[in-house]
CSV table of C-alpha atoms in Angstrom, one decimal:
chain,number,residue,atom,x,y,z
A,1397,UNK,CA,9.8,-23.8,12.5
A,1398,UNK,CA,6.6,-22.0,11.8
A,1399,UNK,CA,7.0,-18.3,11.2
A,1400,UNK,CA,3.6,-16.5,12.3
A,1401,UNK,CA,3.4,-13.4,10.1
A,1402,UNK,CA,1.5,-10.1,11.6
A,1403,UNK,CA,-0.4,-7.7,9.7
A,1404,UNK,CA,-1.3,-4.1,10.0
A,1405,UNK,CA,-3.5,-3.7,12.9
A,1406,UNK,CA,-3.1,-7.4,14.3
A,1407,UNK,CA,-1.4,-8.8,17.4
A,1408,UNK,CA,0.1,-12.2,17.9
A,1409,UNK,CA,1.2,-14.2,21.1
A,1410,UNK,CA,2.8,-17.5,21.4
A,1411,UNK,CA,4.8,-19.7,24.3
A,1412,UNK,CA,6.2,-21.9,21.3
A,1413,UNK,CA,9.7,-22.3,21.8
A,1414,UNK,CA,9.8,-23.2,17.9
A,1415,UNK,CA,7.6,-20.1,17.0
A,1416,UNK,CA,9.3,-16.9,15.3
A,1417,UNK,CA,7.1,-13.8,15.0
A,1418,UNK,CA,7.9,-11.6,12.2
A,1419,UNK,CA,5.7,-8.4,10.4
A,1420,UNK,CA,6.7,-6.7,7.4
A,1421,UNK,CA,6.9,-3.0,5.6
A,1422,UNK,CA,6.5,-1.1,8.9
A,1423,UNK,CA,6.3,2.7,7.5
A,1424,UNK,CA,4.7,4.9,9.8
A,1425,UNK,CA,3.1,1.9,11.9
A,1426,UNK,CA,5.0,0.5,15.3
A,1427,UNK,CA,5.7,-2.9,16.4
A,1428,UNK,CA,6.0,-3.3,19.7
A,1429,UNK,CA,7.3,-6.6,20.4
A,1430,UNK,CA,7.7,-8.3,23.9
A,1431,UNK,CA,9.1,-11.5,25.7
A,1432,UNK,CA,9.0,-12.4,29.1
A,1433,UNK,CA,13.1,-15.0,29.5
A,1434,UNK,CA,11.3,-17.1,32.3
A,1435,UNK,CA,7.7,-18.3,31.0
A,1436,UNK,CA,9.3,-18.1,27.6
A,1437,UNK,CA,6.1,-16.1,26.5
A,1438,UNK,CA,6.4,-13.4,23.5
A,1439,UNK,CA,3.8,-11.2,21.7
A,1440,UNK,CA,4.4,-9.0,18.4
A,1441,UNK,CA,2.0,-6.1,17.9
A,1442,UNK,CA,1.2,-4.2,14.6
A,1443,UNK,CA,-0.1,-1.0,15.4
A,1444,UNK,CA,-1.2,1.6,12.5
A,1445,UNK,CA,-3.0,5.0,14.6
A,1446,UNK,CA,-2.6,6.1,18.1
A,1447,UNK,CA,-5.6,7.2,19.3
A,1448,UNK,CA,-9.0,4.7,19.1
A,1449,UNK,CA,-11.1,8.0,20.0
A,1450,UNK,CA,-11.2,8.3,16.6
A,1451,UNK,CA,-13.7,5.2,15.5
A,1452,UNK,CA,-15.1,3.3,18.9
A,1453,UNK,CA,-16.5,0.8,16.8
A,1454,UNK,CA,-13.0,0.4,14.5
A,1455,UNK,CA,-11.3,-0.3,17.8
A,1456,UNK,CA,-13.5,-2.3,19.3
A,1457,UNK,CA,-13.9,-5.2,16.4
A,1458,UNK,CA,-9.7,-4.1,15.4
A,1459,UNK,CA,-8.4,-3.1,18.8
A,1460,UNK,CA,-4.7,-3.6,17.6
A,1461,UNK,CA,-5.3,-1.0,15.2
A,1462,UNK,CA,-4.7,1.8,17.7
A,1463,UNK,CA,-1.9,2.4,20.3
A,1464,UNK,CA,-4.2,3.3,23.7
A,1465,UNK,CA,-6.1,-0.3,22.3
A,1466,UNK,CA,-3.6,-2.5,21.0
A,1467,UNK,CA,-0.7,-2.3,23.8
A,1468,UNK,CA,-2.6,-2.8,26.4
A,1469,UNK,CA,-4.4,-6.2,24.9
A,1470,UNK,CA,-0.9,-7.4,23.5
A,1471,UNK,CA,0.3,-7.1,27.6
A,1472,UNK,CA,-3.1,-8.7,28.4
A,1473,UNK,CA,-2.4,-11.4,26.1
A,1474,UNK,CA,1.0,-12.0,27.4
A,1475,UNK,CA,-0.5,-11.8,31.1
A,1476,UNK,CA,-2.8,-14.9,30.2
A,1477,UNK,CA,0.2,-17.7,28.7
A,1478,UNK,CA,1.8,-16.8,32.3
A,1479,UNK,CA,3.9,-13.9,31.4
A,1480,UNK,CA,4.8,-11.0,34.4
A,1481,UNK,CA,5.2,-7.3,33.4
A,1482,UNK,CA,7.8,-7.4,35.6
A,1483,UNK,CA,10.1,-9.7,34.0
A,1484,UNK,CA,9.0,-8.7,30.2
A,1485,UNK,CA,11.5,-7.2,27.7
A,1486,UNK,CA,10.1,-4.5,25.8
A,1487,UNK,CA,11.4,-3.5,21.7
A,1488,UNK,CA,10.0,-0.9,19.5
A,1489,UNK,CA,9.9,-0.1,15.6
A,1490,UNK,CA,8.6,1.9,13.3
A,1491,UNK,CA,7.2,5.1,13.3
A,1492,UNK,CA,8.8,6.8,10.6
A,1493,UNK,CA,7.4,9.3,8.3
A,1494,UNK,CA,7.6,10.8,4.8
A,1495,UNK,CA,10.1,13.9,3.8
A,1496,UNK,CA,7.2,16.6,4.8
A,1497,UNK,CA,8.3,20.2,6.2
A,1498,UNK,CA,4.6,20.7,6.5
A,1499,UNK,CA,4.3,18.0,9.3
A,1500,UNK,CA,0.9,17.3,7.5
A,1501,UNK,CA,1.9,13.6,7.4
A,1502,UNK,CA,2.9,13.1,10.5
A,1503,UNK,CA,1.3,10.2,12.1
A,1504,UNK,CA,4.7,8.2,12.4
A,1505,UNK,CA,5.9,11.1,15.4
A,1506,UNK,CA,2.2,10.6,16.6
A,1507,UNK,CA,2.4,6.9,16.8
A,1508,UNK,CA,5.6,7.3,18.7
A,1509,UNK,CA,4.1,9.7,21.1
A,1510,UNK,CA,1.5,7.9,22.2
A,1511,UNK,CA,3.6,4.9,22.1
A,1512,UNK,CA,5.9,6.8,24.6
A,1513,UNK,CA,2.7,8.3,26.9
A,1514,UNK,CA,1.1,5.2,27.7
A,1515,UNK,CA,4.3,3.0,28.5
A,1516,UNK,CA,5.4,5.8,30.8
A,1517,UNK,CA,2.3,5.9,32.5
A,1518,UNK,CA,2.0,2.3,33.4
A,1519,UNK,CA,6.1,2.3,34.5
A,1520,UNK,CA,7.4,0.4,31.7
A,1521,UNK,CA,10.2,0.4,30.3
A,1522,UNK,CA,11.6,0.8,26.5
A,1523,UNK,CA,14.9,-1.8,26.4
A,1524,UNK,CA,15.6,-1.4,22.8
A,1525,UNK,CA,13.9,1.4,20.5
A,1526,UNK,CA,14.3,2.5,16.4
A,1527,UNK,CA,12.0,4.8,15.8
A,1528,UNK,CA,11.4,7.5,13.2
A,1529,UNK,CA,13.0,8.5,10.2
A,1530,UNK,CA,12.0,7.7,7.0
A,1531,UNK,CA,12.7,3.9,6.3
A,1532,UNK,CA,10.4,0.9,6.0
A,1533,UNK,CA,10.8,-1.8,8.7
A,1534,UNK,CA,11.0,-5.5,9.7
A,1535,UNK,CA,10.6,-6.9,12.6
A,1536,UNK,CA,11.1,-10.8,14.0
A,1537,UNK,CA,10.9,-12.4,17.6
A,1538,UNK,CA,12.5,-15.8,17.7
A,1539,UNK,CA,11.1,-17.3,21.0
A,1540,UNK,CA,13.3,-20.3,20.5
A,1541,UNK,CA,16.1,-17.7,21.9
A,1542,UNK,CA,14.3,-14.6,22.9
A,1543,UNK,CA,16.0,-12.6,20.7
A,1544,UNK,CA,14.5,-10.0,18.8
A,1545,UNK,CA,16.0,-8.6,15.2
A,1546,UNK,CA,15.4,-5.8,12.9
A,1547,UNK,CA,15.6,-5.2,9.3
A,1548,UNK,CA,15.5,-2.2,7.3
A,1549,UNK,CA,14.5,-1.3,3.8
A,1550,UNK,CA,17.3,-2.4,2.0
A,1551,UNK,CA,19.5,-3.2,4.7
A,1552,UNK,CA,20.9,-6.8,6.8
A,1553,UNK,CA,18.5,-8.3,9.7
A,1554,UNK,CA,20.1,-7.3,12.6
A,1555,UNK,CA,19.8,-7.4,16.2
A,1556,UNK,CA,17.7,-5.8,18.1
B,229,UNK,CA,14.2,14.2,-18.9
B,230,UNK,CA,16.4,11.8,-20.8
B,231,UNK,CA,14.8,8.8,-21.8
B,232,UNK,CA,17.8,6.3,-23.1
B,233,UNK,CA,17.0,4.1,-25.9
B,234,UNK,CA,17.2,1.0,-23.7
B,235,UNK,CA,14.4,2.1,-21.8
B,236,UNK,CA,12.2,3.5,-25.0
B,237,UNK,CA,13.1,-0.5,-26.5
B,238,UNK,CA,11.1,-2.1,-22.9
B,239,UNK,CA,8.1,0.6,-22.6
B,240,UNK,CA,7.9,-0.6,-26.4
B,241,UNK,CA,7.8,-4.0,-25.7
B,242,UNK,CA,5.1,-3.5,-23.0
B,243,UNK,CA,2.1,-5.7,-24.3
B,244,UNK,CA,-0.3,-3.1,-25.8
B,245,UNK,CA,-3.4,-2.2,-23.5
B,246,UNK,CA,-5.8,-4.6,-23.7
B,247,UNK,CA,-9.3,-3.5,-26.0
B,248,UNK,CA,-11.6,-4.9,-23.9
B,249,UNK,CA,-10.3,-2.3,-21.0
B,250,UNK,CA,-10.4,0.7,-23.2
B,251,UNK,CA,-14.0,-0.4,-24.5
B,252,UNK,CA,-15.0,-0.8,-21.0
B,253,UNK,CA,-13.3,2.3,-19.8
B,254,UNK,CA,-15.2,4.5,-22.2
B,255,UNK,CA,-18.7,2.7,-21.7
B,256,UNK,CA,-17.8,3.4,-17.8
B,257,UNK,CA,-17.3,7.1,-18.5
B,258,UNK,CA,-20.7,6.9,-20.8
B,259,UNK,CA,-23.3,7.5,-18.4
B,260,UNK,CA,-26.0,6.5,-21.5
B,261,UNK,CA,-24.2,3.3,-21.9
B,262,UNK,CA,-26.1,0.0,-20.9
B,263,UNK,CA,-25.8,-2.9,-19.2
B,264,UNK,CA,-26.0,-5.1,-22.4
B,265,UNK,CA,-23.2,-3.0,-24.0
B,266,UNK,CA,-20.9,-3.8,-20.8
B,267,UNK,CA,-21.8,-7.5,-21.4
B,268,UNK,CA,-21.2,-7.6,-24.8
B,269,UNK,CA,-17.8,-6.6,-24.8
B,270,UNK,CA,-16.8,-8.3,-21.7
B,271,UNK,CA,-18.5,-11.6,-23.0
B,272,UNK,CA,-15.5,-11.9,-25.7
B,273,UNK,CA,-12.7,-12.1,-23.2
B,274,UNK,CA,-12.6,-15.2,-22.1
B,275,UNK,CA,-10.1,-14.6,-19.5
B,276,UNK,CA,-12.0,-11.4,-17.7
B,277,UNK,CA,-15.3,-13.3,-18.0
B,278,UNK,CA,-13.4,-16.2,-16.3
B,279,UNK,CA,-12.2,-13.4,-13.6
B,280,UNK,CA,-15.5,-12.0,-13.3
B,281,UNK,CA,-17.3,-15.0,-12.5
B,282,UNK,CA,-14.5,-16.0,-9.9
B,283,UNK,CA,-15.1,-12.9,-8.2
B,284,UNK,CA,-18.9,-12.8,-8.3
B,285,UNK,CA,-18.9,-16.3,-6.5
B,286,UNK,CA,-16.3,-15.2,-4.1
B,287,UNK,CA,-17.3,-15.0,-0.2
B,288,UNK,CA,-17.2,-11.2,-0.6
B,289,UNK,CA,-20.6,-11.3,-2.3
B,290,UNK,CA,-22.2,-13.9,-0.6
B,291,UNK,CA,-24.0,-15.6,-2.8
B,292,UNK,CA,-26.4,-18.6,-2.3
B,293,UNK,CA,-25.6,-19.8,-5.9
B,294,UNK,CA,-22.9,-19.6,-8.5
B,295,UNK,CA,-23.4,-17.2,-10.9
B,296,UNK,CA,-22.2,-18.7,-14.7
B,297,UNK,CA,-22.6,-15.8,-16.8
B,298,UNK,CA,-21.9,-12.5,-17.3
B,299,UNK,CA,-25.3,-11.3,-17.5
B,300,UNK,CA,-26.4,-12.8,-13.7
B,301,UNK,CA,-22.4,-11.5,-12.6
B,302,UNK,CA,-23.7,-7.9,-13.1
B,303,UNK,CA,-27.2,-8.2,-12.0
B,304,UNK,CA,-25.6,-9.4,-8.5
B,305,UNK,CA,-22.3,-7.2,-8.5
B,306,UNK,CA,-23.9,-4.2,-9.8
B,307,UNK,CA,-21.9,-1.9,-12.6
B,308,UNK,CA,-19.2,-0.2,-10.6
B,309,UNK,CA,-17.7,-3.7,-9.1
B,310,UNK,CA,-17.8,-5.1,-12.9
B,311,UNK,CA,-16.1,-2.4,-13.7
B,312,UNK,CA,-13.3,-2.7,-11.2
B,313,UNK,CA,-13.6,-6.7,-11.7
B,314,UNK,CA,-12.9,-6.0,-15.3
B,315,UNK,CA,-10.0,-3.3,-15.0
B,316,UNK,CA,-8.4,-5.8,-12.3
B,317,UNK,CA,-8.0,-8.9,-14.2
B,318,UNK,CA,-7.1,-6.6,-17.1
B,319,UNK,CA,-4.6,-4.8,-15.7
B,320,UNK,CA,-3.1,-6.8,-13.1
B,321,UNK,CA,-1.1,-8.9,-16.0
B,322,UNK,CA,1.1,-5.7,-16.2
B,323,UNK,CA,2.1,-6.1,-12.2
B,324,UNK,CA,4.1,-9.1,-12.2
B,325,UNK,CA,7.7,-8.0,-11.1
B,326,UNK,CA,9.1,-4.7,-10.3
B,327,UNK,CA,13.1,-6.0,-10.0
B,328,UNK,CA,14.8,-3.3,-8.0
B,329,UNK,CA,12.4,-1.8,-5.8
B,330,UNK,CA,12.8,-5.5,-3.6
B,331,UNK,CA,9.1,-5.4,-3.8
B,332,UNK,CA,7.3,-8.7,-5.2
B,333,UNK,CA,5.0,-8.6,-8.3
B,334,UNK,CA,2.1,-9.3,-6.1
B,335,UNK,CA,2.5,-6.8,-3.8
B,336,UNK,CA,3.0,-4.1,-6.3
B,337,UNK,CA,-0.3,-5.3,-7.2
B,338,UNK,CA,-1.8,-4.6,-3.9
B,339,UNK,CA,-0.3,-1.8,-3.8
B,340,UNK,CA,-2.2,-0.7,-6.7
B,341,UNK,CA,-5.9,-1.9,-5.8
B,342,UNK,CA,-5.2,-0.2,-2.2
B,343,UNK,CA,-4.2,3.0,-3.7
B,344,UNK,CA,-7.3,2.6,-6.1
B,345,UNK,CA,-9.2,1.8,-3.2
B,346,UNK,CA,-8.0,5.0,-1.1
B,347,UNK,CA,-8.5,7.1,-3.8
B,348,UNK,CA,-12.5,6.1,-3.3
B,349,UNK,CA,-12.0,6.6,0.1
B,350,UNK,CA,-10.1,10.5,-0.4
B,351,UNK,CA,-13.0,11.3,-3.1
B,352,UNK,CA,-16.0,10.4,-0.7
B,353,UNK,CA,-14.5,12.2,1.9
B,354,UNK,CA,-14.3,15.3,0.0
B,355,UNK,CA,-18.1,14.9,-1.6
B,356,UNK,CA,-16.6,14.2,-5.0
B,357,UNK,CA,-18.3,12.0,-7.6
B,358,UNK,CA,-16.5,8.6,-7.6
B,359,UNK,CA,-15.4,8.2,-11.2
B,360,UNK,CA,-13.7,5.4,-13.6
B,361,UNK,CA,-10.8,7.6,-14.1
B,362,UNK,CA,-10.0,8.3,-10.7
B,363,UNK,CA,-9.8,4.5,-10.4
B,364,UNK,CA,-7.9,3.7,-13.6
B,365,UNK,CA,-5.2,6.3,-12.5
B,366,UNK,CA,-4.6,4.7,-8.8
B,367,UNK,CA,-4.0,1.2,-10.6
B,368,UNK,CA,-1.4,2.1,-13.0
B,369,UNK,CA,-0.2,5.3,-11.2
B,370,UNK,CA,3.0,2.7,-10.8
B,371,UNK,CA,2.9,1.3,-13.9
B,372,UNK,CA,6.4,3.5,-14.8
B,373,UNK,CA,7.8,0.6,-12.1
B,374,UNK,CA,7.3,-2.2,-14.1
B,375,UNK,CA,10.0,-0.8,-16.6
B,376,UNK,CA,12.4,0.9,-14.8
B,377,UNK,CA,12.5,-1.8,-12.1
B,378,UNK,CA,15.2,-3.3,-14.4
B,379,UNK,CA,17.1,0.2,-14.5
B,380,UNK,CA,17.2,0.7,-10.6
B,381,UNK,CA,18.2,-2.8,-10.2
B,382,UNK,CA,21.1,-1.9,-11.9
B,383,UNK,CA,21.9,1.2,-10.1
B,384,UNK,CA,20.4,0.2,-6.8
B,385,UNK,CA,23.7,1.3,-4.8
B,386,UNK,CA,23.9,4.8,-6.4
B,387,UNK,CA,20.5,5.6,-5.7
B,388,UNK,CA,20.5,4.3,-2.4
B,389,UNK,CA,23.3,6.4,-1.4
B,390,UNK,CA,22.0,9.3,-2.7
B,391,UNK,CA,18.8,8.8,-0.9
B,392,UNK,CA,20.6,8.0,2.4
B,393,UNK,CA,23.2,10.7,2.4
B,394,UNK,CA,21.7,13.6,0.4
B,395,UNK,CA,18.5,13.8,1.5
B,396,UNK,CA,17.2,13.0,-1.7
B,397,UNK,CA,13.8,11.8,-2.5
B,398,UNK,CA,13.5,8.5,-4.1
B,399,UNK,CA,11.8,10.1,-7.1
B,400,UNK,CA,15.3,13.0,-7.6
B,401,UNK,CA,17.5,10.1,-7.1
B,402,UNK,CA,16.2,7.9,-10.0
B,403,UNK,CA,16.0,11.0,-12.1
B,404,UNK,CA,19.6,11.6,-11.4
B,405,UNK,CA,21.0,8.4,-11.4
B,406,UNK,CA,19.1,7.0,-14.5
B,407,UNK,CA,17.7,9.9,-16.1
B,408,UNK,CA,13.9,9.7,-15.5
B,409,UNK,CA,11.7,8.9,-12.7
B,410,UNK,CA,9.2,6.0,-12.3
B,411,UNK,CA,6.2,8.4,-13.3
B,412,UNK,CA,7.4,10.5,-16.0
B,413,UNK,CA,8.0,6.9,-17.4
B,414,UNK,CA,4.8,5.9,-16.5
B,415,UNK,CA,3.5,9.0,-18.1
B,416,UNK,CA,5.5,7.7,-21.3
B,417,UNK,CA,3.6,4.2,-20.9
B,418,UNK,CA,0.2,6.1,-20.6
B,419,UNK,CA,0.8,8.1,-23.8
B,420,UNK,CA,2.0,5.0,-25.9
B,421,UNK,CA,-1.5,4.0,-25.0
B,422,UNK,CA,-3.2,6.9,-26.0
B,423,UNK,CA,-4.5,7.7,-22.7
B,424,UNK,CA,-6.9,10.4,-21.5
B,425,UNK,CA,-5.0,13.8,-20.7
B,426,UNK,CA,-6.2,13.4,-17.2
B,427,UNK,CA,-5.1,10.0,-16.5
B,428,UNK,CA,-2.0,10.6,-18.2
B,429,UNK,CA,-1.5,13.4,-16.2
B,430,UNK,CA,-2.7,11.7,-13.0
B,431,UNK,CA,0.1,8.8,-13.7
B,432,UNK,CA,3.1,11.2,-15.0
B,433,UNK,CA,3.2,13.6,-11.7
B,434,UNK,CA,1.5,11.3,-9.1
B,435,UNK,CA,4.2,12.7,-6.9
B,436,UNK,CA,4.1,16.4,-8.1
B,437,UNK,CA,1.0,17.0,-8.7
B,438,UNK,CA,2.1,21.0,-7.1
B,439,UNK,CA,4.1,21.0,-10.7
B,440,UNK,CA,0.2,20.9,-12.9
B,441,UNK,CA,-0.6,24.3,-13.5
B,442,UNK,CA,-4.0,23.3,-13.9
B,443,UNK,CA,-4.0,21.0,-11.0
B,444,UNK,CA,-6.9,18.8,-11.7
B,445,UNK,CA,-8.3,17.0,-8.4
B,446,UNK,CA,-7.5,13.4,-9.9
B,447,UNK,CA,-3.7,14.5,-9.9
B,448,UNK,CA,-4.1,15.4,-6.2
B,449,UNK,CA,-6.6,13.0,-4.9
B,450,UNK,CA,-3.5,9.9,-6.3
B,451,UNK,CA,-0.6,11.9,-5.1
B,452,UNK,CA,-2.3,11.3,-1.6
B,453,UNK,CA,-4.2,8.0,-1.7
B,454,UNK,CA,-0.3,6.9,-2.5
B,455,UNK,CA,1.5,9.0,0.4
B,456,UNK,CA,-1.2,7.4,2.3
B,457,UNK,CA,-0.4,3.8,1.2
B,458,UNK,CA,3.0,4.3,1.8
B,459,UNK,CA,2.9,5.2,5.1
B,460,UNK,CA,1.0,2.5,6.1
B,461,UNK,CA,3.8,0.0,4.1
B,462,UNK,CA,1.3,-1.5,1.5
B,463,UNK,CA,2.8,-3.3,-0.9
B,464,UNK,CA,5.9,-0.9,-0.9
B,465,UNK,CA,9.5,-1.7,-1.4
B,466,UNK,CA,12.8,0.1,-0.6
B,467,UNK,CA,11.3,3.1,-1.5
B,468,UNK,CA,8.3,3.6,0.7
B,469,UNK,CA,8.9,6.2,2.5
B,470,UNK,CA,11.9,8.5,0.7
B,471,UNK,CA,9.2,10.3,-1.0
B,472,UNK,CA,9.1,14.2,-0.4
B,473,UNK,CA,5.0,15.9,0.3
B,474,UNK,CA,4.4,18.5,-1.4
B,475,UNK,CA,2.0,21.5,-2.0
B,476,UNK,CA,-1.4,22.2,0.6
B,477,UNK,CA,-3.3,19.0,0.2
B,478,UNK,CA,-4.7,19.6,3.6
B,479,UNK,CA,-5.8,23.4,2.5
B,480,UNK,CA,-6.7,22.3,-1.3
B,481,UNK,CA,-9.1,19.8,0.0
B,482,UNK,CA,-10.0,21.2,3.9
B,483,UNK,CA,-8.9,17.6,5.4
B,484,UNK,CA,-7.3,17.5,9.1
B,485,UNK,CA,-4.8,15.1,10.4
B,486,UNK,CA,-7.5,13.4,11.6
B,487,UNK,CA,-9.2,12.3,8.4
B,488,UNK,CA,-6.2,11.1,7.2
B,489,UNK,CA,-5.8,8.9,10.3
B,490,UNK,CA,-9.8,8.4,9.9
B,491,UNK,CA,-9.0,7.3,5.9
B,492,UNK,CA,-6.0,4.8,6.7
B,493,UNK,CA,-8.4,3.0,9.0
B,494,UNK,CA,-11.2,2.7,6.4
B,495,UNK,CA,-9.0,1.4,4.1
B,496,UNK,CA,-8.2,-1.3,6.5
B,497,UNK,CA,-11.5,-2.4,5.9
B,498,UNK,CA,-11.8,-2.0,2.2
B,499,UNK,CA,-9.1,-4.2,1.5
B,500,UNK,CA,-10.2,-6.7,3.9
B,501,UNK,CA,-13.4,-7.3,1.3
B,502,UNK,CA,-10.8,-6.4,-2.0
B,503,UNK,CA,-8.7,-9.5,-1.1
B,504,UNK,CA,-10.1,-11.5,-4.6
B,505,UNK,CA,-8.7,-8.3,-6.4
B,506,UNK,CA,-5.3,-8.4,-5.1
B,507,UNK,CA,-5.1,-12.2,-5.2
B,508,UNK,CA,-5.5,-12.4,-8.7
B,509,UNK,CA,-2.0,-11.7,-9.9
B,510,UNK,CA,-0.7,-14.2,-7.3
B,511,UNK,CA,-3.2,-17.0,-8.9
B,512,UNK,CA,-2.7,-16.3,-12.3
B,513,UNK,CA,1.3,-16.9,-11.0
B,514,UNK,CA,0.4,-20.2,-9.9
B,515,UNK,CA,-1.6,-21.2,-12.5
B,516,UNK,CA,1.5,-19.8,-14.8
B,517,UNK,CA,-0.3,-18.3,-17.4
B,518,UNK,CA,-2.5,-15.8,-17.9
């Protein structure tokens, strides 16, 4: 069983039943992580910023960097191995943030919004969602089974 | 602070700061100081020239030929890339493990270079000069880790709870729970080695820098490069993001949300073409020695 590891800003899709996605340390990042039962299709995003306005050329060469760039591809990318929107179950992580009562830091709350704002606009749905506070997170597909599991910071893998 | 004599014995048996570093680190801070001073001092450690070389012929610079000497390694890598070349392969020994935090010794390491990188990143972006000790201050800001990695391990429970349930930051809960935090410790560490006041400084309050009277900008620009490098989960463990902000960063050095989010991207980048630096505690791991 090969485990396909994502990294910050990077995006991974497989259809191999014998394929687990996993990425590591999500702080303020989000993985968005997707699976579609009947073509057996899954993709695991890594996104760091929401907003590619802020470097055309950054999202362009790194479009999983940003939220409005990377979602959209990782459902593109889906699309392509035969998966339907339809049909695709949809799991978030991530986004937490530092203790800040300034709110200086807060690109965690950002990342969640525009997570939030895009998915609602193109009518899809968020099955299973931990989001915010201020733990580090681990996510993992297993397409063998669909399942999807999360870990955090000092805590048991559990399911998603 | 309450330093036990457990943890005086292992900041005591910390191998003693390498010379060639602190030679290199006060040609770096020379601007008079030449080339052929650099090279003769870095000529006599075998292992850093061996580093050096490695690096110079690495992808990253692209070279047509490998470079065998010192002499040609600076000509092509220029002075501030020797420099970090050297404080890397000098440094990096001290990264290994950091038991407790759950964070492996090589990611502490990266940890370290990408906080050392942001903190060139923070600097340019507020038009300040890019100095060695703004650099030597990101790599070990940590460096308190090393040692009391042991100590949390130990109380790993206690401090967890405290930082689940109370609201604590990491940084309280270890001062609680063991009696000192990692960077007064690392402030300890910096003082055995008879440190510069503003490193030392830099590394002892890399949290609180709003607790400096005379709040230098090194203090500051490290308490953020980290924040930053937490966030984004680089190299962090447990701890990554129980860590409390503090003071008017934003105000002290006019930044807006959207340099930060402009600054985490950049350093995307930077480490992309730093991955010889990071990947030299996991080679020296493999090579077991070093």
């Amino acid at each position: 069983m090969a485990d396909l590891v994502v990294g910050i800003s990077d995006l991974k899709v497989s259809s191999n039943p014998a394929d687990c996605m996993v990425t590591y340390a999500l702080g303020s990042c989000i993985a968005v992580a997707v699976y579609d039962p009947a073509a057996k299709v899954g993709g695991l995003l890594h996104y760091m910023l929401p907003d590619s306005t802020l470097d055309a050329a950054k999202a362009k060469e790194t479009p999983a960097m940003f939220a409005d760039t990377g979602i959209p591809l990782l459902f593109k990318s889906c699309y392509k191995m035969g998966a339907d929107k339809k049909r695709m179950v949809v799991k978030v992580a991530g986004g937490a943030s530092i203790l800040d009562e300034s709110n200086f830091f807060r690109i965690g709350q950002k990342n969640i919004m525009a997570m939030r704002k895009l998915f609602w606009s193109n009518n899809v749905l968020i099955d299973a969602e931990d989001t915010g506070k201020n733990f580090n997170r681990t996510v993992r597909i297993d397409l063998g089974t669909g399942k999807f599991y999360i870990k955090r910071a000092g805590g048991q893998m559990e399911e998603l | 602070m309450k330093i036990n004599k457990r943890i005086l014995k292992s900041i005591k048996a910390l191998p003693p700061f390498p010379a060639t570093i602190q030679k290199v680190m006060a040609l770096a801070n020379d601007p008079d100081s030449s080339l052929t001073e650099l090279v003769a001092v870095i000529r006599f450690d075998q292992a850093i020239t061996a580093n050096i070389l490695r690096i110079c012929n690495s992808s990253y610079f692209g070279l047509r030929r490998p470079v065998d000497n010192v002499n040609d390694a600076i000509m092509h890598m220029g002075k501030k890339n020797v420099l970090r070349a050297v404080m890397a392969s000098g440094l990096s020994r001290y990264f290994r493990t950091a038991k407790g935090y759950d964070v492996k010794g090589g990611e502490l390491w990266e940890h370290a270079v990408a906080v050392a990188l942001m903190a060139q990143i923070c600097a340019a972006r507020i038009s300040r000069p890019d100095d060695s000790r703004l650099f030597t201050a990101a790599v070990l800001h940590d460096i308190g880790k090393v040692v009391l990695g042991e100590f949390v391990h130990e109380s790993w429970r206690k401090i967890q709870e405290l930082v689940e349930s109370k609201k604590h930051s990491y940084l309280d809960a270890e001062e609680e729970v063991i009696g000192v935090n990692h960077a007064e410790l690392g402030g300890e560490i910096a003082l055995i080695w008879k440190f510069p006041d503003e490193i030392l400084k830099a590394i002892a309050f890399h949290h609180r820098p709003d607790l400096l009277a005379d709040g230098d900008a090194v203090s500051w620009i490290v308490y953020l490069a980290n924040q930053l490098c937490h966030m984004m989960g680089i190299g962090v463990g447990t701890d990554a993001l129980a860590y409390r902000a503090v003071g008017d960063v934003a105000g002290r050095f006019q930044l807006k949300q959207r340099d930060l989010e402009d600054m985490m991207a950049q350093l995307h980048g930077s480490l992309q073409g730093a991955r010889e630096l990071v990947s030299i505690v996991s080679e020296q791991k493999e090579s077991g020695r070093g």
